[in-house]
Coordinates of C-alpha atoms and ligand atoms in Angstrom, one line a residue:
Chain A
X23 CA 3.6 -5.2 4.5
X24 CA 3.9 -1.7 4.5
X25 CA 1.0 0.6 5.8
X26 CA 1.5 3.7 4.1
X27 CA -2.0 4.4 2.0
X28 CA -0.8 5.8 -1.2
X29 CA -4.6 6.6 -1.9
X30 CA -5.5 8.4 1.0
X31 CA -5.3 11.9 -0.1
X32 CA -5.2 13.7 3.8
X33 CA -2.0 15.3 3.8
X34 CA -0.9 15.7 7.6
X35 CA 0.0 19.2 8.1
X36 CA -0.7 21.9 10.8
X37 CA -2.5 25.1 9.4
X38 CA -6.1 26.7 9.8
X39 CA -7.5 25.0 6.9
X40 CA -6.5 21.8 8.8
X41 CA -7.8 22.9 12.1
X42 CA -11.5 24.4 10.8
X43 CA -14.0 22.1 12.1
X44 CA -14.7 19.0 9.4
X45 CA -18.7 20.3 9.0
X46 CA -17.6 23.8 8.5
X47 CA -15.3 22.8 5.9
X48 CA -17.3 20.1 4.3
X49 CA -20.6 22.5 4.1
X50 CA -17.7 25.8 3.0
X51 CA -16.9 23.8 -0.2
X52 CA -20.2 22.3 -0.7
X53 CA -21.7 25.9 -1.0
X54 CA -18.2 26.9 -2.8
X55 CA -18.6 24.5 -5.3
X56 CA -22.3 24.9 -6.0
X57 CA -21.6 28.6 -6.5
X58 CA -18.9 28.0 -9.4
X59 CA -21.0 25.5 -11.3
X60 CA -24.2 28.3 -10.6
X61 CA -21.9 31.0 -12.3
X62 CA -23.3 31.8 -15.9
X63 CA -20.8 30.6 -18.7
X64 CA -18.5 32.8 -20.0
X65 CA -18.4 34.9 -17.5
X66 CA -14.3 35.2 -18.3
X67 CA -13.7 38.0 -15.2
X68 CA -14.4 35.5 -12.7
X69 CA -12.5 32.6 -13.5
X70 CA -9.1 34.9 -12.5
X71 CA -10.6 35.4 -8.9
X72 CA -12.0 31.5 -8.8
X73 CA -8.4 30.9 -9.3
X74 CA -6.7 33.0 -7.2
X75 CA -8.5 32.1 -4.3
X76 CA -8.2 28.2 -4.8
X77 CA -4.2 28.9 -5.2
X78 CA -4.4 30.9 -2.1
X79 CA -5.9 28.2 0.0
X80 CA -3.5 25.7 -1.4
X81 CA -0.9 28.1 -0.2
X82 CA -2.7 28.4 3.5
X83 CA -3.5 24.9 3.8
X84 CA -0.1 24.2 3.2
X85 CA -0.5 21.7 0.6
X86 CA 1.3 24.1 -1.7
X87 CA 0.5 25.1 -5.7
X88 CA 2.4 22.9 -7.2
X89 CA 0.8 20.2 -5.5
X90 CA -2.3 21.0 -5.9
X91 CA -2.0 21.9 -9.9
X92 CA -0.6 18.4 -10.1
X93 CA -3.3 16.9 -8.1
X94 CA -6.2 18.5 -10.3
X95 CA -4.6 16.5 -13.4
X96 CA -7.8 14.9 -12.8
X97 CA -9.9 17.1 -14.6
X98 CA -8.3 15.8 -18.1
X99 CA -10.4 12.7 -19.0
X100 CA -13.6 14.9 -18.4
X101 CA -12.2 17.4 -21.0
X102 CA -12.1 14.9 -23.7
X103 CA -15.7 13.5 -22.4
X104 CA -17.2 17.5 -22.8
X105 CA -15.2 17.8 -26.3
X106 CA -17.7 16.8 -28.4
X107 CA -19.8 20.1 -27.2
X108 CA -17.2 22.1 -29.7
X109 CA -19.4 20.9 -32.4
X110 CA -22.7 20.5 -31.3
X111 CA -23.8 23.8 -30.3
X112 CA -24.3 25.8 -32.9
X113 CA -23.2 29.5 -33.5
X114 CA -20.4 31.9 -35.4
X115 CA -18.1 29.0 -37.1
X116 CA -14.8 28.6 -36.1
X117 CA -14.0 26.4 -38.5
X118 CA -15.0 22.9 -40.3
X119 CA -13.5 19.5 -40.5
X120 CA -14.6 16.8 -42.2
X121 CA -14.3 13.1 -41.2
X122 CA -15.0 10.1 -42.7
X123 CA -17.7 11.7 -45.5
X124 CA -19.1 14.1 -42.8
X125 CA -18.3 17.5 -41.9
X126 CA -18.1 19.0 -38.7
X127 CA -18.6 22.8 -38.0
X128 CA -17.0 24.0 -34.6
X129 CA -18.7 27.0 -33.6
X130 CA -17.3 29.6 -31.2
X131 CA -19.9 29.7 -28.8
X132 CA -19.2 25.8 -28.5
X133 CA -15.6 26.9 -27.9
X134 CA -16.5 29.2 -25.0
X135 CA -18.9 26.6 -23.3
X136 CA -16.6 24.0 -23.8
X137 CA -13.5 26.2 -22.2
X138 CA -16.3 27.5 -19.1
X139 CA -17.3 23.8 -18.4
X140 CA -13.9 22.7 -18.5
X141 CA -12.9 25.4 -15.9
X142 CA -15.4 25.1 -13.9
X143 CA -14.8 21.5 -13.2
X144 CA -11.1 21.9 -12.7
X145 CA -11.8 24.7 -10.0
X146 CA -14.5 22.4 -8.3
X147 CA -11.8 19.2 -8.6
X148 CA -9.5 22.4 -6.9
X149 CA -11.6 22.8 -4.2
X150 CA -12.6 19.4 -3.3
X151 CA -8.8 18.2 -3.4
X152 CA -8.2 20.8 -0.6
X153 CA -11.1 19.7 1.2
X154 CA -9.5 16.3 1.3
X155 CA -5.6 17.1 1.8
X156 CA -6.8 19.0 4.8
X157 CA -9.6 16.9 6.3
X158 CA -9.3 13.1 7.3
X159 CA -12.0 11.0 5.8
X160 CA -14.0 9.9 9.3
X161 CA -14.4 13.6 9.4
X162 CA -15.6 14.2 6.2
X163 CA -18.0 11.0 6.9
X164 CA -18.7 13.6 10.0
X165 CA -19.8 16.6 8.0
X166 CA -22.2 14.3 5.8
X167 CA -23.4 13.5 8.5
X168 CA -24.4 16.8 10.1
X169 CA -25.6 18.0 6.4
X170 CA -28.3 15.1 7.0
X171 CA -27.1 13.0 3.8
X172 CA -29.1 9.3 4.9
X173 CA -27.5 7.5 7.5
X174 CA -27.2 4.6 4.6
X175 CA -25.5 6.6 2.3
X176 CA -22.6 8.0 4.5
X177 CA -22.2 4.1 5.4
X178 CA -21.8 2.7 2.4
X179 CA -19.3 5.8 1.3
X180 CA -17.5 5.0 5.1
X181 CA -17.1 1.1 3.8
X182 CA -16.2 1.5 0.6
X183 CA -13.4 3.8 2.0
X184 CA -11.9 1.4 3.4
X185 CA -12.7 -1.6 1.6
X186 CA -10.6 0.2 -1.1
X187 CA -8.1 0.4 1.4
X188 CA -8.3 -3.9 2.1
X189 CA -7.9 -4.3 -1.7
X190 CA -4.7 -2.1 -2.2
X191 CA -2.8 -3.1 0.8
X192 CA -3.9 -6.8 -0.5
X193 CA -2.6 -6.3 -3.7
X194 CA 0.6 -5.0 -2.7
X195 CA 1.0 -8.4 -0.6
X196 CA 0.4 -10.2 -3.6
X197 CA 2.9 -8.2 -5.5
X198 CA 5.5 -8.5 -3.1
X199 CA 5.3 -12.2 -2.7
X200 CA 5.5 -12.8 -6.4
X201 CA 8.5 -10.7 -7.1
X202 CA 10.8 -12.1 -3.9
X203 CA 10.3 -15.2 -5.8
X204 CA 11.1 -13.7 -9.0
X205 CA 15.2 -14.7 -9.8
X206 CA 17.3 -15.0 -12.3
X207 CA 20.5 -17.7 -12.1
X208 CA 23.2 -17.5 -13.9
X209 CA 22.8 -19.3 -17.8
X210 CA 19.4 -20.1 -17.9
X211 CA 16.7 -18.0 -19.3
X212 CA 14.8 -16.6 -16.8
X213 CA 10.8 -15.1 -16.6
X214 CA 8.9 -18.8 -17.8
X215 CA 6.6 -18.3 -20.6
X216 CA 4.1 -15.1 -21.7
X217 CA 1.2 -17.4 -21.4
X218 CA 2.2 -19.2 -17.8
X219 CA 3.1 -15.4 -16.4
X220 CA -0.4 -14.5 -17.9
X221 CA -1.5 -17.4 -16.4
X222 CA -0.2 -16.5 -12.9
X223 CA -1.5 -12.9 -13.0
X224 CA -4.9 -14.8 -13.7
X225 CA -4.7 -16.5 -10.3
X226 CA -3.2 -13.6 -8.4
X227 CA -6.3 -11.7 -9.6
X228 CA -8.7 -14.4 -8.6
X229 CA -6.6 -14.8 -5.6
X230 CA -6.5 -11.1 -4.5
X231 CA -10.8 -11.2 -5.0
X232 CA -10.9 -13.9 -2.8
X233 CA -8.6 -12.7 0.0
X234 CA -10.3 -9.0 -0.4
X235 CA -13.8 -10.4 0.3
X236 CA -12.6 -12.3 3.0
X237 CA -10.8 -9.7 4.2
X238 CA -13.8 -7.2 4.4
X239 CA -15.8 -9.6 6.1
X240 CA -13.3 -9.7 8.8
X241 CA -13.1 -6.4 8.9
X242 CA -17.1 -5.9 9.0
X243 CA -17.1 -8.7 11.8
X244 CA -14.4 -6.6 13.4
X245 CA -16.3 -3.7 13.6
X246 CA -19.8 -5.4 14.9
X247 CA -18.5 -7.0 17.3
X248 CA -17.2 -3.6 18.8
X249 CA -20.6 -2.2 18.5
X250 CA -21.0 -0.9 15.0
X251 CA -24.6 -0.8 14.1
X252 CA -24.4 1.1 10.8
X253 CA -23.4 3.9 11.9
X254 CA -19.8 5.5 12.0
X255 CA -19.7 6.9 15.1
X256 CA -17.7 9.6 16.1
X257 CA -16.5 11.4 19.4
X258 CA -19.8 13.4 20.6
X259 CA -20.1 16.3 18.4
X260 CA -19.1 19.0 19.8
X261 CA -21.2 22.4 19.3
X262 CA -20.0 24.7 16.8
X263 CA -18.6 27.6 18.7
X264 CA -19.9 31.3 17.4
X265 CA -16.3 31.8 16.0
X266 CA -17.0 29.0 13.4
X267 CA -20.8 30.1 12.7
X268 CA -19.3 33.1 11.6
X269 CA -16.6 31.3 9.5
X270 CA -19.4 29.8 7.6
X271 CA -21.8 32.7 7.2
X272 CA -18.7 34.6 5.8
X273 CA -17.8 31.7 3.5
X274 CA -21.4 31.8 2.4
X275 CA -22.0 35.5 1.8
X276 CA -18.6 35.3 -0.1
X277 CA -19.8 33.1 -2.5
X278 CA -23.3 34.6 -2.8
X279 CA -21.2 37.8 -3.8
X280 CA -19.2 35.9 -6.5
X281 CA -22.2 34.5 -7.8
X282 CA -23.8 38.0 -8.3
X283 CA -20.7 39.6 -9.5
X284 CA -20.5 36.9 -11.8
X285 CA -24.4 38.0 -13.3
X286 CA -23.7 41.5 -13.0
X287 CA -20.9 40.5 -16.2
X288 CA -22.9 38.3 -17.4
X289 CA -25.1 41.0 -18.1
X290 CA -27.9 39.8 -16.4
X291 CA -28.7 43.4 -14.8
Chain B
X16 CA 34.1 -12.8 -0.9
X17 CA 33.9 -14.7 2.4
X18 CA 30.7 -13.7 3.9
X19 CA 27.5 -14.5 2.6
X20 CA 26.1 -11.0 4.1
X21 CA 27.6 -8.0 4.7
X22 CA 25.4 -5.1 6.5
X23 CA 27.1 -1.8 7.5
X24 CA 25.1 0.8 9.3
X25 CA 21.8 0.0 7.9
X26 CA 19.3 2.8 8.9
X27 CA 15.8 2.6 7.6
X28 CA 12.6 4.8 8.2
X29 CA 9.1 4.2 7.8
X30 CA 7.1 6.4 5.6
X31 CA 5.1 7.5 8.5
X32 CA 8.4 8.3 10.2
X33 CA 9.0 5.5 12.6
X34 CA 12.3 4.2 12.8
X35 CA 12.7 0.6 12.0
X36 CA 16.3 0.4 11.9
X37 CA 18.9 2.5 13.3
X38 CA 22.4 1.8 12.0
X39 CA 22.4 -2.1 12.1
X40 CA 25.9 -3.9 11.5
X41 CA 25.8 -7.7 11.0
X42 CA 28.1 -9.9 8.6
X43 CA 27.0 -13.7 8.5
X44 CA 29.9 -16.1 7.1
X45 CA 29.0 -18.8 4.7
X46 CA 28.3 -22.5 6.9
X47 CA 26.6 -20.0 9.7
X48 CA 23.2 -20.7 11.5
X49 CA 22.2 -17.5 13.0
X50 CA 19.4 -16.9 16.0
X51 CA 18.0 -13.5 15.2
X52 CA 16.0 -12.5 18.3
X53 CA 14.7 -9.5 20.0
X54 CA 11.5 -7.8 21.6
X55 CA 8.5 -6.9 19.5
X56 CA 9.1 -4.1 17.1
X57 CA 12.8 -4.5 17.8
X58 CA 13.3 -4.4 13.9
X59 CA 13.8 -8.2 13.0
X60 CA 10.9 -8.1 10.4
X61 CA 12.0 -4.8 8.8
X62 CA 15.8 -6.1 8.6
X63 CA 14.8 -9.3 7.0
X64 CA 13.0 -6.9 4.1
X65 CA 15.8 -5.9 3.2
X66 CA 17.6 -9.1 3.3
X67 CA 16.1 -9.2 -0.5
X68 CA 15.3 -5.4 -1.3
X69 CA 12.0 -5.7 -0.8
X70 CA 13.1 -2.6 1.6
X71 CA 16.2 -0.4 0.6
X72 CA 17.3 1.7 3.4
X73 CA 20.2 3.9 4.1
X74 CA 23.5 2.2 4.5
X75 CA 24.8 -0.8 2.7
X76 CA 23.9 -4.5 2.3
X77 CA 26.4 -6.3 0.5
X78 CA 25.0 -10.2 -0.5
X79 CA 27.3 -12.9 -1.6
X80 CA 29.5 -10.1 -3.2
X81 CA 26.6 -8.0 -4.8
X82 CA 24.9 -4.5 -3.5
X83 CA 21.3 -4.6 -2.7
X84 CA 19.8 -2.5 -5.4
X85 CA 17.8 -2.4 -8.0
X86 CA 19.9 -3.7 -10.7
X87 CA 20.8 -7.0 -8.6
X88 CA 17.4 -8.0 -7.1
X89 CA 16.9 -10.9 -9.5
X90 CA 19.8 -12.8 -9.1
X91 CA 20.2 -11.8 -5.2
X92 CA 16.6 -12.8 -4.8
X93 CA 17.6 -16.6 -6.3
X94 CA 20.5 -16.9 -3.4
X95 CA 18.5 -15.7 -0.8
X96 CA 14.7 -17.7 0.6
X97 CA 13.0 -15.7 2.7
X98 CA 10.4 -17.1 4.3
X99 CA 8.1 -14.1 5.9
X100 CA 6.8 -13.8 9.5
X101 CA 2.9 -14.2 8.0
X102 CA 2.6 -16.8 5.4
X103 CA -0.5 -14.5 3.8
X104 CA 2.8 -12.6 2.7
X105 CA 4.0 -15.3 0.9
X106 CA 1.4 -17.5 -1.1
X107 CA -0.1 -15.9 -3.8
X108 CA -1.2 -18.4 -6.2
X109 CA -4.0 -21.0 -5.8
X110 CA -2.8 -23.9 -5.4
X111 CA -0.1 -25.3 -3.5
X112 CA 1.6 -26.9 -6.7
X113 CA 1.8 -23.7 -8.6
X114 CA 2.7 -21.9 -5.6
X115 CA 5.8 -23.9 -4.4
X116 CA 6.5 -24.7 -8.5
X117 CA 6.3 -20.3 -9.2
X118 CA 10.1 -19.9 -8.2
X119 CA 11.5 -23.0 -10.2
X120 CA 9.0 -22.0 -13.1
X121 CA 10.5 -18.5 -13.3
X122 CA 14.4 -19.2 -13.2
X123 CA 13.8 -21.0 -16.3
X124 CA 14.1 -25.0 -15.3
X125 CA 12.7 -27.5 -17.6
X126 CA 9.2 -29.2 -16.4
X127 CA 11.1 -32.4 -14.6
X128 CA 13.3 -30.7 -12.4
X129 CA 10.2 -28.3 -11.2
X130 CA 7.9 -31.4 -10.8
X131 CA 11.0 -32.7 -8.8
X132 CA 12.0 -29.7 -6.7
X133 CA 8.6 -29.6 -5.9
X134 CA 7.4 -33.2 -4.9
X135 CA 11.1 -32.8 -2.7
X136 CA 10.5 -29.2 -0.9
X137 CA 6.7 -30.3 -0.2
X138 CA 7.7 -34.0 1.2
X139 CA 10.5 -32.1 3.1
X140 CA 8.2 -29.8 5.3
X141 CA 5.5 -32.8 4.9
X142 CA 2.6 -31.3 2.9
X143 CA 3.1 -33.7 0.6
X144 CA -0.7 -34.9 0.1
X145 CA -1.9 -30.8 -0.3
X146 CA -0.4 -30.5 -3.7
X147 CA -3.6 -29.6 -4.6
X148 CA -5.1 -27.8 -2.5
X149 CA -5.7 -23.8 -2.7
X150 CA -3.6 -22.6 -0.4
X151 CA -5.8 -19.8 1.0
X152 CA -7.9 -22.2 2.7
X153 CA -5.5 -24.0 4.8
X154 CA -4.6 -23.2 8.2
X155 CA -2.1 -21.0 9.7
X156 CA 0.1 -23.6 10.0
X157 CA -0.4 -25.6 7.1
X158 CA 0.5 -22.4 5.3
X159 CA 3.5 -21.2 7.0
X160 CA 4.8 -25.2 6.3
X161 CA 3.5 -24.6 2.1
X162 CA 5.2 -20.7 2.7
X163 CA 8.5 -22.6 3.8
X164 CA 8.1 -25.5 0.7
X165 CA 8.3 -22.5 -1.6
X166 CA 11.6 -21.1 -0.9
X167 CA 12.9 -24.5 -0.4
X168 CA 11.7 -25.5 -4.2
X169 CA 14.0 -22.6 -5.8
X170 CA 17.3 -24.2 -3.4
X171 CA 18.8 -20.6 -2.7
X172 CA 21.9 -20.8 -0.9
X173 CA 21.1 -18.3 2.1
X174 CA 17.7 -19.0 3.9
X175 CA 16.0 -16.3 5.7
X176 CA 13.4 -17.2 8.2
X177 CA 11.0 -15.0 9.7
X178 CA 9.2 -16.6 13.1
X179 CA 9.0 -20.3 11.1
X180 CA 7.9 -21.8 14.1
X181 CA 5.0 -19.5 15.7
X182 CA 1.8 -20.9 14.9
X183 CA 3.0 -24.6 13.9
X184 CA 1.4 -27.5 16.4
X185 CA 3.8 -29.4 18.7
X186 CA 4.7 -32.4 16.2
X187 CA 5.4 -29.7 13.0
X188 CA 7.5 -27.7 15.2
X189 CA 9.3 -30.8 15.9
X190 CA 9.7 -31.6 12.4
X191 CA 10.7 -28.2 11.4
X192 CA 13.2 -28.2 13.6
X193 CA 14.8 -31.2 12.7
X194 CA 14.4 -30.4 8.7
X195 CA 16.1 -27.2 9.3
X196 CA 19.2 -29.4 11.1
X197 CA 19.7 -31.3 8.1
X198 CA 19.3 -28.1 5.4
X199 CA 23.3 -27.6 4.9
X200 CA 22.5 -23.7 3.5
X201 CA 23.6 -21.1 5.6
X202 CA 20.8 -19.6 7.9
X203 CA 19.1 -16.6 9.6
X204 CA 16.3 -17.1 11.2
X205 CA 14.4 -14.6 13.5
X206 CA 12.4 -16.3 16.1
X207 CA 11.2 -16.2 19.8
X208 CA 11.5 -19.9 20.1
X209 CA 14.8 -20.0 22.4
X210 CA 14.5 -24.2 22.7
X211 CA 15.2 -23.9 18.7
X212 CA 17.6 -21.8 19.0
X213 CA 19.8 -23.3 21.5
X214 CA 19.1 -26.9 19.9
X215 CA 20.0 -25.6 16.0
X216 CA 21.4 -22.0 16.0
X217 CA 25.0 -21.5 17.6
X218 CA 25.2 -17.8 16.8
X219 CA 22.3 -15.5 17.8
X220 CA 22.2 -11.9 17.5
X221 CA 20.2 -9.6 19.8
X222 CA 18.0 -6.9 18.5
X223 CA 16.7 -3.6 20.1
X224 CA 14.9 -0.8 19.0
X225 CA 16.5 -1.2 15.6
X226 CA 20.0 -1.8 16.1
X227 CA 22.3 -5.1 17.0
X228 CA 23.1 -4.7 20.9
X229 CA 24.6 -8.3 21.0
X230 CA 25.8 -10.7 18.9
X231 CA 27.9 -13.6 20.2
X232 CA 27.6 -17.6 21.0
X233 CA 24.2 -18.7 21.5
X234 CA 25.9 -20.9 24.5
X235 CA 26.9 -17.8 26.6
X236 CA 24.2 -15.7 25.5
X237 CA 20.8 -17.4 25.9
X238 CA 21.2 -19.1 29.6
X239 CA 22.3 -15.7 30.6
X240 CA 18.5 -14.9 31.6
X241 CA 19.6 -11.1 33.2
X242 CA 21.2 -10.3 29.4
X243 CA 17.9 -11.5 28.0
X244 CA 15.7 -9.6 30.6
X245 CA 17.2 -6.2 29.5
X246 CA 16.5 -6.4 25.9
X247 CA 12.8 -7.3 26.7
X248 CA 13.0 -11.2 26.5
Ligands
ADP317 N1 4.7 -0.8 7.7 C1 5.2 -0.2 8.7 N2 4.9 1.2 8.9 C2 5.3 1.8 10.0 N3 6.0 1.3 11.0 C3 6.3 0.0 10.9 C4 5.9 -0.8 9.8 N4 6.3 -2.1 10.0 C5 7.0 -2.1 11.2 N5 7.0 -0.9 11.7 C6 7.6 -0.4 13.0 O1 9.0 -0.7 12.9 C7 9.5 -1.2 14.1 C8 10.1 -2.6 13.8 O2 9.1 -3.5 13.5 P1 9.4 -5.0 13.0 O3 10.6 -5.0 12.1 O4 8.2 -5.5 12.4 O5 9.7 -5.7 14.4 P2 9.9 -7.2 14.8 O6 9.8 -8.0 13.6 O7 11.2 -7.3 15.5 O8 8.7 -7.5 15.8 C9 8.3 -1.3 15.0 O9 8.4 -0.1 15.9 C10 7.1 -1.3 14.1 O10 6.0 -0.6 14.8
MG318 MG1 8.4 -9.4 13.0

């Protein structure tokens, strides 16, 4: 009933991040991303600039700290996936545990990849949210695109986009439509039984499959019988101006500076 | 209490900013059939949502002597049906037994009175023989009829109808119309269907770009064709 996409990400704003060209962007944070995860571990003296310049784009794009700190959440489940690394690489011991018969020695240097992995992801998760907040998904489906991902590929991601779009909005219907009908009257014991409620969730599930495939094929009829022929296709694109070359080359040689910097204390020279 | 709704300056926004109401008034006494009518996008849809706080806006909707909120959903949700505009909206299980039989089922009533209230709200709108039969796969209209059944089941006593007749066939219009003469609850129901409004509905109320512009006897009001003309109808 109600449109609003509480998935969609793209926050509608007005500033330069919003306004830079989709491929720019796209190919920016691409590059941006690949140099934090290309930054030797450890290396503590970058992580400070990494985040500084992620808070300051969340400040320019307008999406704001706080929002983006909350946003990046995200990164916990991976923490606990890369937790294990604590013990398994071996080193200076931090200290021992045992469990269950075994012991467990956590070394420092398992500490400090742990902590750099665990950065870097949450700085990458940074940048990618800002990508997103700022850039609506047809043009990030756009910037694919001009990287030359496969035609295929960016199609499938362009579907699934919105078929995750079908099955929310659908789901919401269902929701609605069951709770309008959920009352109470006066003296009588209201809500029906655990296993007829479970029963009815059953259904509604089943229900919501059916409607969602149904409702994707409509869609997918929709769009082929305006001319869709696996391909999203945009207005003409438009030829990057010098202004936004330079943008990117900046962006680039930025990065490639970080990534030295970041040997340099790394002690690689 | 002697209104069955009470609505005073009801504003309420979309969360992409468009305006769906702005600053509605309406009180409907208890015994009233009411026409609810009104261009596209006038706000009928988006008034009837929060007929059973499926919306909350600004202002305040008073129901049989309770405040739309939270706290009051349940029991304001068993005195007031509303049947919505698309019947996709409104079906959710799958079949047309446990979708009419959910309401009933859920306010608690033994097994005989839901096998009742059902065999009655099915044979009332004349789906009688699709007890069975899932109710995605029926037509538009077959559904909207099955979409009506399951408000009727729970017996509410206000009845809130969005667009019942668009989409049924000649002879289920027919028998809508005469079903909801006999139905002795009080009524809105928003429509564009002016011949069941002037043969079942002596109030109607006009809406415009999300507010009530007129609201009077549906004998002055609908033949008046240069009234109707203004407010795009
Ligand atoms: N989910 C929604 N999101 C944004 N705007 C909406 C939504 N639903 C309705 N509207 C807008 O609110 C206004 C009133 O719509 P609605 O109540 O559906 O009108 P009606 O039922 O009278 O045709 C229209 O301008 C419509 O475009
Ligand atoms: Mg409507």
């Amino acid at each position: 009933m109600s449109n609003s996409q509480p998935l969609n990400p793209y926050i509608q704003l007005e500033s330069p991040a919003h306004r830079l060209d989709s491929r720019i962007k796209l190919s920016l944070v691409f590059v941006y991303i690949l140099t934090i995860n290309l930054i030797p571990h450890a290396v503590w003296v970058v992580f400070p600039i990494l985040f500084s310049v992620n808070l300051s784009l969340a400040v320019v794009s307008g999406i704001g700290i706080k929002k983006l700190l909350k946003r990046s959440l995200w990164v916990l489940p991976f923490v606990i996936a890369v937790f294990p690394l604590l013990f398994s690489i071996r080193g200076n011991t931090w200290f021992e545990i045992t469990l269950l018969g075994f012991s467990f020695t956590a070394s420092w240097e398992g500490l400090e990849r742990l902590l750099s992995i665990v950065l870097k992801a949450w700085f990458s998760i940074q940048a990618a949210i800002i990508l997103v907040s700022t850039t609506k998904f047809e043009g990030i489906l756009k910037g694919l695109r001009w990287m030359k991902i496969p035609k295929l590929l960016v199609a499938v991601i362009g579907l699934m986009w919105r078929y995750l779009f079908v099955l929310v909005a659908e789901a919401k219907r269902l929701l609605v439509a069951r709770s309008s009908r959920s009352s109470d009257l006066p003296d009588f014991h209201s809500g029906g039984s655990m296993i007829w409620r479970a029963q009815v969730t059953g259904y509604m599930a089943g229900n919501l499959l059916l409607r969602s495939i149904e409702r994707s094929d409509r869609v997918y009829m929709a769009m082929l019988s305006r001319g869709y022929d696996g391909e999203v296709r945009m207005d003409n694109d438009r030829v990057l101006s010098r202004k936004e070359i330079h943008i990117l080359l900046i962006g680039i040689l930025i990065c490639v500076c970080l990534f030295v910097l970041s040997l340099y204390f790394g002690g690689a020279f | 209490m002697s209104y069955v709704i009470r609505i005073k300056s009801l504003s309420y926004r979309y969360p992409d900013q468009q305006i769906g109401l702005n600053g509605v008034d309406l009180t409907i006494l208890p015994g009233e059939k009411v026409a609810l009518v009104g261009a596209n996008g006038a706000g009928k849809s988006t008034l009837i949502h929060h007929l059973n706080g499926i919306l909350i806006g600004e202002g305040d909707v008073n129901i049989l002597g309770m405040t739309v909120e939270k706290k009051n959903l349940k029991r304001i949700r068993g005195k007031v049906g509303v049947v919505f505009q698309n019947p996709d909206d409104q079906l959710f299980s799958s079949t047309v037994y446990e979708d009419v039989a959910y309401g009933p089922i859920y306010q608690g009533l033994n097994k005989q009175e839901v096998k009742k209230r059902v065999a009655e709200a099915l044979s009332m709108v004349g789906m009688q023989d699709y007890i069975d039969r899932n109710s995605y796969y029926l037509s538009i209209g077959e559904k909207k009829r099955v979409s009506i059944a399951t408000v009727l089941s729970m017996q509410p006593e206000f009845l809130v109808m969005d667009e019942p007749t668009s989409g049924l066939d000649p002879r289920a219009r027919r028998e809508l119309i005469n079903l909801l003469q006999q139905l002795p609850q009080t009524m809105l129901i928003a429509t564009h269907d002016l011949d069941l409004v002037e043969k079942i509905l002596p109030r109607t109320v006009i809406m415009y770009r999300g507010q009530v512009v007129v609201d009077g006897p549906t004998s002055q009001i609908i033949p008046d064709s240069n009234l109707l003309e203004n407010y795009g109808l």
